[in-house]
Amino acid sequence: MFAQLELFGHEQVVFCSDPQVGLRAIIAIHDTTLGPALGGTRMWPYATDADALTDVLRLSRGMTYKAAVAGLNLGGGKAVIIGDPHTQKTEMLFRSYGRFVETLRGRYITAEDVGTTVRDMEWIRMETRYVTGVAGEHGSGDPSPYTAHGVFVGIKAAAKTVFGSESLEGRTVAVQGAGNVARNLVAKLVGDGARVIITDIFEDKVQQVCREYGAQYVPPDAIYTVDCDIFSPNALGAVLNDTTIPQLRCSIVAGGANNQLADEERHAQMLAERGILYAPDYVINAGGLINVTSEIEQWSREQVVRKVESIYDTLLRIFRTAQEHNILTIEASNRIAEERIAQAHHIHRTFVGTPTIRNG
Ligand code: NAD
């Protein structure tokens, strides 16, 4: 286990057990150089404990990079509750989990993730303040519109880099997924003059988007082969893989889904070899995290929007760095994250505590 932690560079992993309420959870704190570790709690019926540990380690490390590149003063963390979100949720399970979060005294701040909802966050909040994404005046609300806005400005930055103009007038965008992020994104794309081709596994959901925005429907498997300028994955992870990359007929991949590359290095390399510009997923989809951070930093809506829009400049910088150094865009963004963390380490050398001296 320690070898695994050393490999990814994790600071702390907490195993939480409360058999009476059926709680088995793991909280992973990857890196707190920049600030408290923030990341959602995922509830999932993992086949083995080892699968749960691997997932939480991978996800928490991703949060460190996402926050660092977004310029946030947050570290990376994530938690998993092992269980079926459809049948095993109770108030006491989440309150028990909330007490474990409280024991970390703010080193870890939680939020919603796959399998958890606003109601679950409210149960957690009964036991700890270190939770975001609750309803009401303390909450920052649905993050999807902010994520979609970040993806939209990110697509424009990619268009500027590849086509020399950020305007999407007359461009064709193939959108995978018709969920919360995708719907908000399609409205913006169409508003900017783009033609949208879209898919989802739920046909009624996608047909509604087609009717509302004049988008064109294709079946799920056909989205990869659509002749387009931009392919925008907004559904699942690992959609950029050995099977799909050779099928793509686009110049840019830029979308909100997490963990798009099945194998980070190999598949980023395959995209580059095909001459496709890849906007690193954790950079372009940071709008939701920026919005949640407003609950901690007390930012206004205008400040949140401004920060989300800075994704445009961040991506331009990443694309430029990748080109200048002849490296992959994902390597360029990883470097930016690692450099920011290393520099923060450096400035934190200076002692700022208040020593108590009792010398008579
Ligand atoms: P969502 O559940 O609302 O939408 C996902 C959609 O994808 C659903 O409509 C689903 O039916 C569809 N889908 C699933 N499998 C598919 C397939 N094989 N082909 C086509 N469509 C498929 O989720 P969301 O909140 O819109 O998030 C979308 C993605 O963005 C996820 O990967 C999520 O992790 C990521 N993300 C979301 C946010 C946010 O603010 N919501 C923030 C960061 C990242």
mmCIF file of C-alpha atoms and ligand atoms in Angstrom:
data_model
loop_
_atom_site.group_PDB
_atom_site.id
_atom_site.type_symbol
_atom_site.label_atom_id
_atom_site.label_comp_id
_atom_site.label_asym_id
_atom_site.label_seq_id
_atom_site.Cartn_x
_atom_site.Cartn_y
_atom_site.Cartn_z
ATOM 1 C CA MET A 1 0.000 0.000 0.000
ATOM 2 C CA PHE A 2 2.756 2.471 0.875
ATOM 3 C CA ALA A 3 4.407 1.801 -2.476
ATOM 4 C CA GLN A 4 1.184 2.883 -4.162
ATOM 5 C CA LEU A 5 1.044 6.090 -2.080
ATOM 6 C CA GLU A 6 4.676 6.843 -2.858
ATOM 7 C CA LEU A 7 4.124 6.264 -6.552
ATOM 8 C CA PHE A 8 1.418 8.932 -6.756
ATOM 9 C CA GLY A 9 2.920 11.153 -4.011
ATOM 10 C CA HIS A 10 -0.006 11.077 -1.562
ATOM 11 C CA GLU A 11 0.226 12.699 1.862
ATOM 12 C CA GLN A 12 -2.442 10.849 3.780
ATOM 13 C CA VAL A 13 -5.096 8.186 3.311
ATOM 14 C CA VAL A 14 -7.822 7.695 5.892
ATOM 15 C CA PHE A 15 -9.883 4.497 6.154
ATOM 16 C CA CYS A 16 -13.247 5.118 7.815
ATOM 17 C CA SER A 17 -15.183 2.203 9.276
ATOM 18 C CA ASP A 18 -18.520 2.209 11.096
ATOM 19 C CA PRO A 19 -20.094 -1.259 10.642
ATOM 20 C CA GLN A 20 -23.209 -0.324 12.614
ATOM 21 C CA VAL A 21 -24.306 2.100 9.897
ATOM 22 C CA GLY A 22 -22.614 0.190 7.066
ATOM 23 C CA LEU A 23 -19.920 2.793 6.440
ATOM 24 C CA ARG A 24 -16.763 1.798 4.606
ATOM 25 C CA ALA A 25 -15.055 4.866 3.165
ATOM 26 C CA ILE A 26 -11.604 5.981 2.093
ATOM 27 C CA ILE A 27 -10.506 9.628 2.105
ATOM 28 C CA ALA A 28 -7.363 10.348 0.091
ATOM 29 C CA ILE A 29 -5.465 13.592 0.561
ATOM 30 C CA HIS A 30 -2.975 13.901 -2.267
ATOM 31 C CA ASP A 31 -1.260 17.254 -1.773
ATOM 32 C CA THR A 32 -2.054 20.249 0.433
ATOM 33 C CA THR A 33 0.788 22.557 -0.583
ATOM 34 C CA LEU A 34 -1.617 25.075 -2.104
ATOM 35 C CA GLY A 35 -4.417 24.745 0.447
ATOM 36 C CA PRO A 36 -7.003 22.360 1.880
ATOM 37 C CA ALA A 37 -7.662 19.276 -0.235
ATOM 38 C CA LEU A 38 -11.011 19.674 -1.966
ATOM 39 C CA GLY A 39 -12.787 16.971 -3.932
ATOM 40 C CA GLY A 40 -16.070 15.120 -4.093
ATOM 41 C CA THR A 41 -17.251 11.977 -2.349
ATOM 42 C CA ARG A 42 -18.082 9.192 -4.788
ATOM 43 C CA MET A 43 -20.428 6.362 -3.770
ATOM 44 C CA TRP A 44 -19.906 3.243 -5.837
ATOM 45 C CA PRO A 45 -20.255 -0.551 -5.312
ATOM 46 C CA TYR A 46 -16.577 -1.319 -5.963
ATOM 47 C CA ALA A 47 -15.893 -4.997 -6.648
ATOM 48 C CA THR A 48 -12.905 -5.015 -4.274
ATOM 49 C CA ASP A 49 -11.374 -2.727 -1.635
ATOM 50 C CA ALA A 50 -8.273 -2.528 -3.815
ATOM 51 C CA ASP A 51 -10.379 -1.117 -6.681
ATOM 52 C CA ALA A 52 -11.788 1.525 -4.333
ATOM 53 C CA LEU A 53 -8.304 2.491 -3.146
ATOM 54 C CA THR A 54 -6.920 2.741 -6.688
ATOM 55 C CA ASP A 55 -9.841 4.917 -7.758
ATOM 56 C CA VAL A 56 -9.604 7.321 -4.824
ATOM 57 C CA LEU A 57 -5.829 7.678 -5.238
ATOM 58 C CA ARG A 58 -6.172 8.418 -8.961
ATOM 59 C CA LEU A 59 -9.066 10.842 -8.510
ATOM 60 C CA SER A 60 -7.482 12.782 -5.632
ATOM 61 C CA ARG A 61 -4.257 13.284 -7.571
ATOM 62 C CA GLY A 62 -6.304 14.626 -10.486
ATOM 63 C CA MET A 63 -7.865 17.210 -8.175
ATOM 64 C CA THR A 64 -4.413 18.528 -7.175
ATOM 65 C CA TYR A 65 -3.591 19.197 -10.839
ATOM 66 C CA LYS A 66 -6.997 20.674 -11.624
ATOM 67 C CA ALA A 67 -6.856 23.171 -8.739
ATOM 68 C CA ALA A 68 -3.209 24.054 -9.376
ATOM 69 C CA VAL A 69 -3.704 24.910 -13.064
ATOM 70 C CA ALA A 70 -6.946 26.799 -12.336
ATOM 71 C CA GLY A 71 -4.915 29.073 -10.040
ATOM 72 C CA LEU A 72 -6.913 28.065 -6.958
ATOM 73 C CA ASN A 73 -5.482 27.896 -3.454
ATOM 74 C CA LEU A 74 -6.631 24.338 -2.974
ATOM 75 C CA GLY A 75 -4.985 20.977 -2.706
ATOM 76 C CA GLY A 76 -6.252 17.722 -4.132
ATOM 77 C CA GLY A 77 -8.431 15.227 -2.313
ATOM 78 C CA LYS A 78 -11.238 12.819 -2.979
ATOM 79 C CA ALA A 79 -13.225 10.224 -1.050
ATOM 80 C CA VAL A 80 -15.078 7.048 -1.898
ATOM 81 C CA ILE A 81 -17.861 5.368 0.028
ATOM 82 C CA ILE A 82 -18.051 1.678 -0.866
ATOM 83 C CA GLY A 83 -21.711 0.831 -1.448
ATOM 84 C CA ASP A 84 -24.653 0.942 -3.795
ATOM 85 C CA PRO A 85 -25.982 4.517 -4.059
ATOM 86 C CA HIS A 86 -29.439 3.234 -5.053
ATOM 87 C CA THR A 87 -29.999 0.943 -2.070
ATOM 88 C CA GLN A 88 -27.502 1.642 0.711
ATOM 89 C CA LYS A 89 -27.878 5.340 1.510
ATOM 90 C CA THR A 90 -29.059 6.374 4.961
ATOM 91 C CA GLU A 91 -28.908 9.574 6.978
ATOM 92 C CA MET A 92 -26.702 7.951 9.613
ATOM 93 C CA LEU A 93 -24.253 6.556 7.063
ATOM 94 C CA PHE A 94 -23.598 10.057 5.718
ATOM 95 C CA ARG A 95 -23.558 11.636 9.195
ATOM 96 C CA SER A 96 -21.061 9.047 10.360
ATOM 97 C CA TYR A 97 -18.960 9.804 7.292
ATOM 98 C CA GLY A 98 -19.333 13.544 8.068
ATOM 99 C CA ARG A 99 -17.785 12.975 11.503
ATOM 100 C CA PHE A 100 -14.743 11.373 9.908
ATOM 101 C CA VAL A 101 -14.439 14.395 7.591
ATOM 102 C CA GLU A 102 -14.643 16.620 10.709
ATOM 103 C CA THR A 103 -11.732 14.769 12.358
ATOM 104 C CA LEU A 104 -9.498 16.089 9.563
ATOM 105 C CA ARG A 105 -10.248 19.668 10.729
ATOM 106 C CA GLY A 106 -10.454 21.127 7.233
ATOM 107 C CA ARG A 107 -7.493 19.331 5.670
ATOM 108 C CA TYR A 108 -10.137 17.743 3.445
ATOM 109 C CA ILE A 109 -13.286 19.505 2.179
ATOM 110 C CA THR A 110 -15.879 17.381 0.447
ATOM 111 C CA ALA A 111 -18.485 17.923 -2.287
ATOM 112 C CA GLU A 112 -20.871 15.967 -4.512
ATOM 113 C CA ASP A 113 -19.611 13.424 -7.005
ATOM 114 C CA VAL A 114 -20.891 10.393 -8.909
ATOM 115 C CA GLY A 115 -23.464 8.637 -6.711
ATOM 116 C CA THR A 116 -23.944 11.472 -4.199
ATOM 117 C CA THR A 117 -26.442 14.333 -4.181
ATOM 118 C CA VAL A 118 -27.206 17.662 -2.499
ATOM 119 C CA ARG A 119 -29.309 15.780 0.090
ATOM 120 C CA ASP A 120 -26.310 13.619 1.054
ATOM 121 C CA MET A 121 -24.167 16.769 1.440
ATOM 122 C CA GLU A 122 -26.788 18.182 3.789
ATOM 123 C CA TRP A 123 -26.560 15.056 5.974
ATOM 124 C CA ILE A 124 -22.757 15.413 6.005
ATOM 125 C CA ARG A 125 -23.130 19.093 6.938
ATOM 126 C CA MET A 126 -25.017 18.094 10.110
ATOM 127 C CA GLU A 127 -21.640 16.853 11.395
ATOM 128 C CA THR A 128 -19.045 19.053 9.716
ATOM 129 C CA ARG A 129 -18.613 22.473 8.130
ATOM 130 C CA TYR A 130 -16.086 21.059 5.680
ATOM 131 C CA VAL A 131 -18.552 20.368 2.904
ATOM 132 C CA THR A 132 -19.513 22.347 -0.205
ATOM 133 C CA GLY A 133 -22.393 21.988 -2.638
ATOM 134 C CA VAL A 134 -25.186 22.230 -0.075
ATOM 135 C CA ALA A 135 -28.503 23.845 -1.001
ATOM 136 C CA GLY A 136 -29.687 27.297 0.039
ATOM 137 C CA GLU A 137 -27.867 30.545 0.734
ATOM 138 C CA HIS A 138 -24.599 28.825 1.751
ATOM 139 C CA GLY A 139 -24.415 26.773 -1.427
ATOM 140 C CA SER A 140 -23.022 27.755 -4.818
ATOM 141 C CA GLY A 141 -25.732 25.875 -6.724
ATOM 142 C CA ASP A 142 -25.502 23.682 -9.816
ATOM 143 C CA PRO A 143 -21.903 23.757 -11.127
ATOM 144 C CA SER A 144 -22.845 22.590 -14.649
ATOM 145 C CA PRO A 145 -23.463 26.040 -16.216
ATOM 146 C CA TYR A 146 -20.004 27.160 -15.021
ATOM 147 C CA THR A 147 -18.370 23.985 -16.268
ATOM 148 C CA ALA A 148 -20.099 24.480 -19.627
ATOM 149 C CA HIS A 149 -19.000 28.116 -19.797
ATOM 150 C CA GLY A 150 -15.390 27.080 -19.184
ATOM 151 C CA VAL A 151 -15.638 24.420 -21.888
ATOM 152 C CA PHE A 152 -17.099 26.991 -24.272
ATOM 153 C CA VAL A 153 -14.278 29.533 -23.781
ATOM 154 C CA GLY A 154 -11.792 26.628 -23.919
ATOM 155 C CA ILE A 155 -13.170 25.545 -27.300
ATOM 156 C CA LYS A 156 -12.736 29.131 -28.506
ATOM 157 C CA ALA A 157 -9.097 29.142 -27.334
ATOM 158 C CA ALA A 158 -8.506 25.892 -29.241
ATOM 159 C CA ALA A 159 -10.213 27.326 -32.350
ATOM 160 C CA LYS A 160 -8.008 30.426 -32.136
ATOM 161 C CA THR A 161 -4.910 28.208 -31.971
ATOM 162 C CA VAL A 162 -5.886 25.892 -34.832
ATOM 163 C CA PHE A 163 -7.948 28.086 -37.177
ATOM 164 C CA GLY A 164 -6.561 31.532 -36.267
ATOM 165 C CA SER A 165 -9.993 32.780 -35.162
ATOM 166 C CA GLU A 166 -11.928 32.111 -31.985
ATOM 167 C CA SER A 167 -15.270 32.556 -33.733
ATOM 168 C CA LEU A 168 -17.280 29.356 -34.071
ATOM 169 C CA GLU A 169 -19.438 30.770 -36.863
ATOM 170 C CA GLY A 170 -19.846 28.023 -39.456
ATOM 171 C CA ARG A 171 -17.822 25.472 -37.420
ATOM 172 C CA THR A 172 -19.220 21.994 -36.805
ATOM 173 C CA VAL A 173 -19.047 20.612 -33.260
ATOM 174 C CA ALA A 174 -19.796 16.951 -32.459
ATOM 175 C CA VAL A 175 -21.050 16.773 -28.873
ATOM 176 C CA GLN A 176 -21.057 13.465 -26.971
ATOM 177 C CA GLY A 177 -23.692 13.438 -24.214
ATOM 178 C CA ALA A 178 -26.825 15.530 -23.725
ATOM 179 C CA GLY A 179 -26.587 15.877 -19.942
ATOM 180 C CA ASN A 180 -26.219 18.910 -17.683
ATOM 181 C CA VAL A 181 -22.905 20.168 -19.038
ATOM 182 C CA ALA A 182 -23.666 19.344 -22.681
ATOM 183 C CA ARG A 183 -27.063 21.081 -22.735
ATOM 184 C CA ASN A 184 -25.603 24.313 -21.363
ATOM 185 C CA LEU A 185 -22.701 24.037 -23.790
ATOM 186 C CA VAL A 186 -24.888 23.469 -26.865
ATOM 187 C CA ALA A 187 -26.841 26.674 -26.121
ATOM 188 C CA LYS A 188 -23.571 28.651 -26.158
ATOM 189 C CA LEU A 189 -22.180 26.929 -29.260
ATOM 190 C CA VAL A 190 -25.344 27.554 -31.261
ATOM 191 C CA GLY A 191 -25.430 31.138 -29.975
ATOM 192 C CA ASP A 192 -21.941 31.628 -31.443
ATOM 193 C CA GLY A 193 -23.012 30.316 -34.855
ATOM 194 C CA ALA A 194 -21.777 26.725 -34.663
ATOM 195 C CA ARG A 195 -23.563 23.731 -36.192
ATOM 196 C CA VAL A 196 -24.026 21.039 -33.533
ATOM 197 C CA ILE A 197 -24.236 17.278 -34.058
ATOM 198 C CA ILE A 198 -25.094 15.466 -30.840
ATOM 199 C CA THR A 199 -25.646 12.041 -29.306
ATOM 200 C CA ASP A 200 -26.738 10.427 -26.039
ATOM 201 C CA ILE A 201 -27.680 6.909 -25.017
ATOM 202 C CA PHE A 202 -31.074 8.293 -23.987
ATOM 203 C CA GLU A 203 -32.714 9.304 -27.235
ATOM 204 C CA ASP A 204 -35.546 11.353 -25.703
ATOM 205 C CA LYS A 205 -32.992 13.491 -23.854
ATOM 206 C CA VAL A 206 -31.022 14.199 -27.011
ATOM 207 C CA GLN A 207 -34.108 14.780 -29.173
ATOM 208 C CA GLN A 208 -35.177 17.524 -26.770
ATOM 209 C CA VAL A 209 -31.824 19.293 -27.239
ATOM 210 C CA CYS A 210 -32.154 18.860 -31.023
ATOM 211 C CA ARG A 211 -35.598 20.457 -31.014
ATOM 212 C CA GLU A 212 -34.576 23.319 -28.757
ATOM 213 C CA TYR A 213 -31.323 24.262 -30.514
ATOM 214 C CA GLY A 214 -31.699 22.885 -34.012
ATOM 215 C CA ALA A 215 -28.927 20.333 -33.416
ATOM 216 C CA GLN A 216 -28.656 17.146 -35.472
ATOM 217 C CA TYR A 217 -28.884 13.701 -33.835
ATOM 218 C CA VAL A 218 -26.569 10.760 -34.531
ATOM 219 C CA PRO A 219 -26.559 7.378 -32.733
ATOM 220 C CA PRO A 220 -23.943 6.966 -29.925
ATOM 221 C CA ASP A 221 -21.366 4.974 -31.905
ATOM 222 C CA ALA A 222 -21.552 7.326 -34.896
ATOM 223 C CA ILE A 223 -20.351 10.401 -32.971
ATOM 224 C CA TYR A 224 -16.661 9.443 -33.377
ATOM 225 C CA THR A 225 -16.832 9.363 -37.166
ATOM 226 C CA VAL A 226 -18.694 12.643 -37.656
ATOM 227 C CA ASP A 227 -16.891 14.952 -40.068
ATOM 228 C CA CYS A 228 -16.422 18.006 -37.843
ATOM 229 C CA ASP A 229 -14.030 20.707 -36.654
ATOM 230 C CA ILE A 230 -14.339 19.935 -32.939
ATOM 231 C CA PHE A 231 -15.185 16.741 -31.051
ATOM 232 C CA SER A 232 -16.488 17.570 -27.561
ATOM 233 C CA PRO A 233 -16.801 14.628 -25.113
ATOM 234 C CA ASN A 234 -19.257 15.486 -22.321
ATOM 235 C CA ALA A 235 -20.406 12.064 -21.163
ATOM 236 C CA LEU A 236 -18.015 9.383 -19.942
ATOM 237 C CA GLY A 237 -14.333 8.889 -19.235
ATOM 238 C CA ALA A 238 -11.861 6.826 -21.339
ATOM 239 C CA VAL A 239 -13.590 7.738 -24.634
ATOM 240 C CA LEU A 240 -10.257 8.546 -26.271
ATOM 241 C CA ASN A 241 -8.740 5.111 -26.796
ATOM 242 C CA ASP A 242 -7.205 2.706 -29.350
ATOM 243 C CA THR A 243 -10.577 2.130 -31.025
ATOM 244 C CA THR A 244 -11.955 5.662 -31.152
ATOM 245 C CA ILE A 245 -8.914 7.831 -31.940
ATOM 246 C CA PRO A 246 -8.336 6.345 -35.429
ATOM 247 C CA GLN A 247 -12.018 7.036 -36.234
ATOM 248 C CA LEU A 248 -11.973 10.759 -35.353
ATOM 249 C CA ARG A 249 -12.391 13.266 -38.195
ATOM 250 C CA CYS A 250 -11.805 16.522 -36.321
ATOM 251 C CA SER A 251 -9.006 19.037 -35.687
ATOM 252 C CA ILE A 252 -9.713 19.602 -31.987
ATOM 253 C CA VAL A 253 -10.834 17.500 -29.009
ATOM 254 C CA ALA A 254 -12.220 19.756 -26.270
ATOM 255 C CA GLY A 255 -14.944 18.722 -23.849
ATOM 256 C CA GLY A 256 -16.004 18.628 -20.214
ATOM 257 C CA ALA A 257 -15.861 14.896 -19.407
ATOM 258 C CA ASN A 258 -13.352 13.792 -16.769
ATOM 259 C CA ASN A 259 -10.505 11.383 -17.598
ATOM 260 C CA GLN A 260 -11.106 11.365 -21.355
ATOM 261 C CA LEU A 261 -7.815 9.656 -22.211
ATOM 262 C CA ALA A 262 -7.914 5.904 -21.515
ATOM 263 C CA ASP A 263 -4.120 5.986 -21.127
ATOM 264 C CA GLU A 264 -2.924 9.522 -20.473
ATOM 265 C CA GLU A 265 0.399 9.506 -22.259
ATOM 266 C CA ARG A 266 -0.192 6.989 -25.020
ATOM 267 C CA HIS A 267 -3.528 8.327 -26.177
ATOM 268 C CA ALA A 268 -2.458 11.974 -25.949
ATOM 269 C CA GLN A 269 0.455 10.947 -28.165
ATOM 270 C CA MET A 270 -1.889 9.213 -30.627
ATOM 271 C CA LEU A 271 -4.017 12.374 -30.915
ATOM 272 C CA ALA A 272 -0.926 14.525 -31.502
ATOM 273 C CA GLU A 273 0.303 12.122 -34.201
ATOM 274 C CA ARG A 274 -3.031 12.500 -35.957
ATOM 275 C CA GLY A 275 -2.622 16.289 -35.845
ATOM 276 C CA ILE A 276 -5.537 16.736 -33.412
ATOM 277 C CA LEU A 277 -5.185 19.435 -30.743
ATOM 278 C CA TYR A 278 -6.235 18.079 -27.334
ATOM 279 C CA ALA A 279 -7.469 20.487 -24.640
ATOM 280 C CA PRO A 280 -6.522 18.721 -21.362
ATOM 281 C CA ASP A 281 -9.790 17.708 -19.672
ATOM 282 C CA TYR A 282 -8.944 18.838 -16.159
ATOM 283 C CA VAL A 283 -8.024 22.299 -17.439
ATOM 284 C CA ILE A 284 -11.053 22.930 -19.630
ATOM 285 C CA ASN A 285 -13.589 21.478 -17.158
ATOM 286 C CA ALA A 286 -12.414 23.382 -14.050
ATOM 287 C CA GLY A 287 -15.421 25.770 -14.110
ATOM 288 C CA GLY A 288 -17.407 23.608 -11.670
ATOM 289 C CA LEU A 289 -14.517 23.492 -9.201
ATOM 290 C CA ILE A 290 -14.026 27.256 -9.502
ATOM 291 C CA ASN A 291 -17.722 27.733 -8.705
ATOM 292 C CA VAL A 292 -17.566 25.467 -5.653
ATOM 293 C CA THR A 293 -14.463 27.335 -4.442
ATOM 294 C CA SER A 294 -16.582 30.488 -4.250
ATOM 295 C CA GLU A 295 -18.215 28.946 -1.164
ATOM 296 C CA ILE A 296 -14.825 28.926 0.571
ATOM 297 C CA GLU A 297 -13.423 32.189 -0.806
ATOM 298 C CA GLN A 298 -16.741 34.093 -0.735
ATOM 299 C CA TRP A 299 -16.423 35.215 -4.345
ATOM 300 C CA SER A 300 -19.241 37.076 -6.084
ATOM 301 C CA ARG A 301 -20.906 35.651 -9.220
ATOM 302 C CA GLU A 302 -18.903 38.167 -11.319
ATOM 303 C CA GLN A 303 -15.628 36.994 -9.790
ATOM 304 C CA VAL A 304 -16.558 33.367 -10.492
ATOM 305 C CA VAL A 305 -17.376 34.125 -14.134
ATOM 306 C CA ARG A 306 -14.112 36.061 -14.549
ATOM 307 C CA LYS A 307 -12.115 33.164 -13.143
ATOM 308 C CA VAL A 308 -13.956 30.642 -15.309
ATOM 309 C CA GLU A 309 -13.196 32.794 -18.355
ATOM 310 C CA SER A 310 -9.489 32.748 -17.489
ATOM 311 C CA ILE A 311 -9.557 29.122 -18.731
ATOM 312 C CA TYR A 312 -9.265 30.729 -22.194
ATOM 313 C CA ASP A 313 -5.849 32.281 -21.439
ATOM 314 C CA THR A 314 -4.664 29.235 -19.504
ATOM 315 C CA LEU A 315 -5.341 26.999 -22.493
ATOM 316 C CA LEU A 316 -3.703 29.418 -24.949
ATOM 317 C CA ARG A 317 -0.607 29.302 -22.726
ATOM 318 C CA ILE A 318 -0.698 25.488 -22.606
ATOM 319 C CA PHE A 319 -1.041 25.207 -26.392
ATOM 320 C CA ARG A 320 1.810 27.690 -26.900
ATOM 321 C CA THR A 321 4.093 25.921 -24.401
ATOM 322 C CA ALA A 322 3.373 22.536 -25.997
ATOM 323 C CA GLN A 323 4.234 23.898 -29.422
ATOM 324 C CA GLU A 324 7.386 25.740 -28.331
ATOM 325 C CA HIS A 325 8.818 22.783 -26.421
ATOM 326 C CA ASN A 326 7.486 20.146 -28.788
ATOM 327 C CA ILE A 327 5.644 18.346 -25.989
ATOM 328 C CA LEU A 328 2.081 17.077 -25.584
ATOM 329 C CA THR A 329 -0.548 19.527 -24.335
ATOM 330 C CA ILE A 330 -1.194 17.268 -21.342
ATOM 331 C CA GLU A 331 2.529 17.388 -20.488
ATOM 332 C CA ALA A 332 2.468 21.187 -20.749
ATOM 333 C CA SER A 333 -0.471 21.449 -18.340
ATOM 334 C CA ASN A 334 1.035 18.919 -15.913
ATOM 335 C CA ARG A 335 4.216 21.015 -15.894
ATOM 336 C CA ILE A 336 2.291 24.196 -15.102
ATOM 337 C CA ALA A 337 0.608 22.442 -12.162
ATOM 338 C CA GLU A 338 3.856 20.949 -10.853
ATOM 339 C CA GLU A 339 5.746 24.250 -11.182
ATOM 340 C CA ARG A 340 3.052 26.178 -9.291
ATOM 341 C CA ILE A 341 3.142 23.622 -6.466
ATOM 342 C CA ALA A 342 6.960 23.653 -6.363
ATOM 343 C CA GLN A 343 6.988 27.470 -6.194
ATOM 344 C CA ALA A 344 4.426 27.456 -3.392
ATOM 345 C CA HIS A 345 6.647 24.963 -1.527
ATOM 346 C CA HIS A 346 9.473 27.448 -1.934
ATOM 347 C CA ILE A 347 7.620 30.460 -0.500
ATOM 348 C CA HIS A 348 6.287 28.358 2.378
ATOM 349 C CA ARG A 349 9.886 27.911 3.618
ATOM 350 C CA THR A 350 9.604 31.218 5.456
ATOM 351 C CA PHE A 351 8.493 30.681 9.057
ATOM 352 C CA VAL A 352 5.312 32.644 9.848
ATOM 353 C CA GLY A 353 4.221 31.073 13.171
ATOM 354 C CA THR A 354 4.000 32.822 16.544
ATOM 355 C CA PRO A 355 6.372 31.100 18.962
ATOM 356 C CA THR A 356 5.620 31.193 22.667
ATOM 357 C CA ILE A 357 8.815 31.937 24.606
ATOM 358 C CA ARG A 358 8.798 31.424 28.374
ATOM 359 C CA ASN A 359 12.212 32.618 29.547
ATOM 360 C CA GLY A 360 11.409 34.217 32.834
HETATM 361 P P1 NAD B 1 -24.859 14.016 -16.793
HETATM 362 O O1 NAD B 1 -25.036 12.719 -16.120
HETATM 363 O O2 NAD B 1 -25.870 15.091 -16.619
HETATM 364 O O3 NAD B 1 -24.671 13.802 -18.376
HETATM 365 C C1 NAD B 1 -23.965 12.769 -18.943
HETATM 366 C C2 NAD B 1 -24.748 12.305 -20.161
HETATM 367 O O4 NAD B 1 -23.967 11.378 -20.893
HETATM 368 C C3 NAD B 1 -26.063 11.606 -19.805
HETATM 369 O O5 NAD B 1 -27.138 12.216 -20.495
HETATM 370 C C4 NAD B 1 -25.825 10.172 -20.286
HETATM 371 O O6 NAD B 1 -27.021 9.541 -20.746
HETATM 372 C C5 NAD B 1 -24.837 10.386 -21.398
HETATM 373 N N1 NAD B 1 -24.071 9.198 -21.770
HETATM 374 C C6 NAD B 1 -23.635 8.194 -20.984
HETATM 375 N N2 NAD B 1 -22.998 7.287 -21.705
HETATM 376 C C7 NAD B 1 -22.996 7.709 -22.980
HETATM 377 C C8 NAD B 1 -22.494 7.192 -24.202
HETATM 378 N N3 NAD B 1 -21.825 6.048 -24.251
HETATM 379 N N4 NAD B 1 -22.696 7.888 -25.331
HETATM 380 C C9 NAD B 1 -23.386 9.053 -25.302
HETATM 381 N N5 NAD B 1 -23.897 9.591 -24.185
HETATM 382 C C10 NAD B 1 -23.698 8.938 -23.027
HETATM 383 O O7 NAD B 1 -23.398 14.524 -16.337
HETATM 384 P P2 NAD B 1 -22.793 15.992 -16.450
HETATM 385 O O8 NAD B 1 -22.890 16.660 -15.133
HETATM 386 O O9 NAD B 1 -23.303 16.666 -17.658
HETATM 387 O O10 NAD B 1 -21.244 15.650 -16.664
HETATM 388 C C11 NAD B 1 -20.753 15.194 -17.905
HETATM 389 C C12 NAD B 1 -19.263 14.900 -17.797
HETATM 390 O O11 NAD B 1 -18.573 16.065 -17.375
HETATM 391 C C13 NAD B 1 -18.894 13.823 -16.783
HETATM 392 O O12 NAD B 1 -17.771 13.121 -17.259
HETATM 393 C C14 NAD B 1 -18.509 14.618 -15.551
HETATM 394 O O13 NAD B 1 -17.634 13.887 -14.730
HETATM 395 C C15 NAD B 1 -17.827 15.795 -16.189
HETATM 396 N N6 NAD B 1 -17.824 16.992 -15.363
HETATM 397 C C16 NAD B 1 -18.986 17.578 -14.961
HETATM 398 C C17 NAD B 1 -18.962 18.726 -14.186
HETATM 399 C C18 NAD B 1 -20.239 19.409 -13.779
HETATM 400 O O14 NAD B 1 -20.178 20.566 -13.354
HETATM 401 N N7 NAD B 1 -21.394 18.791 -13.914
HETATM 402 C C19 NAD B 1 -17.731 19.289 -13.799
HETATM 403 C C20 NAD B 1 -16.542 18.699 -14.233
HETATM 404 C C21 NAD B 1 -16.602 17.549 -15.017
#
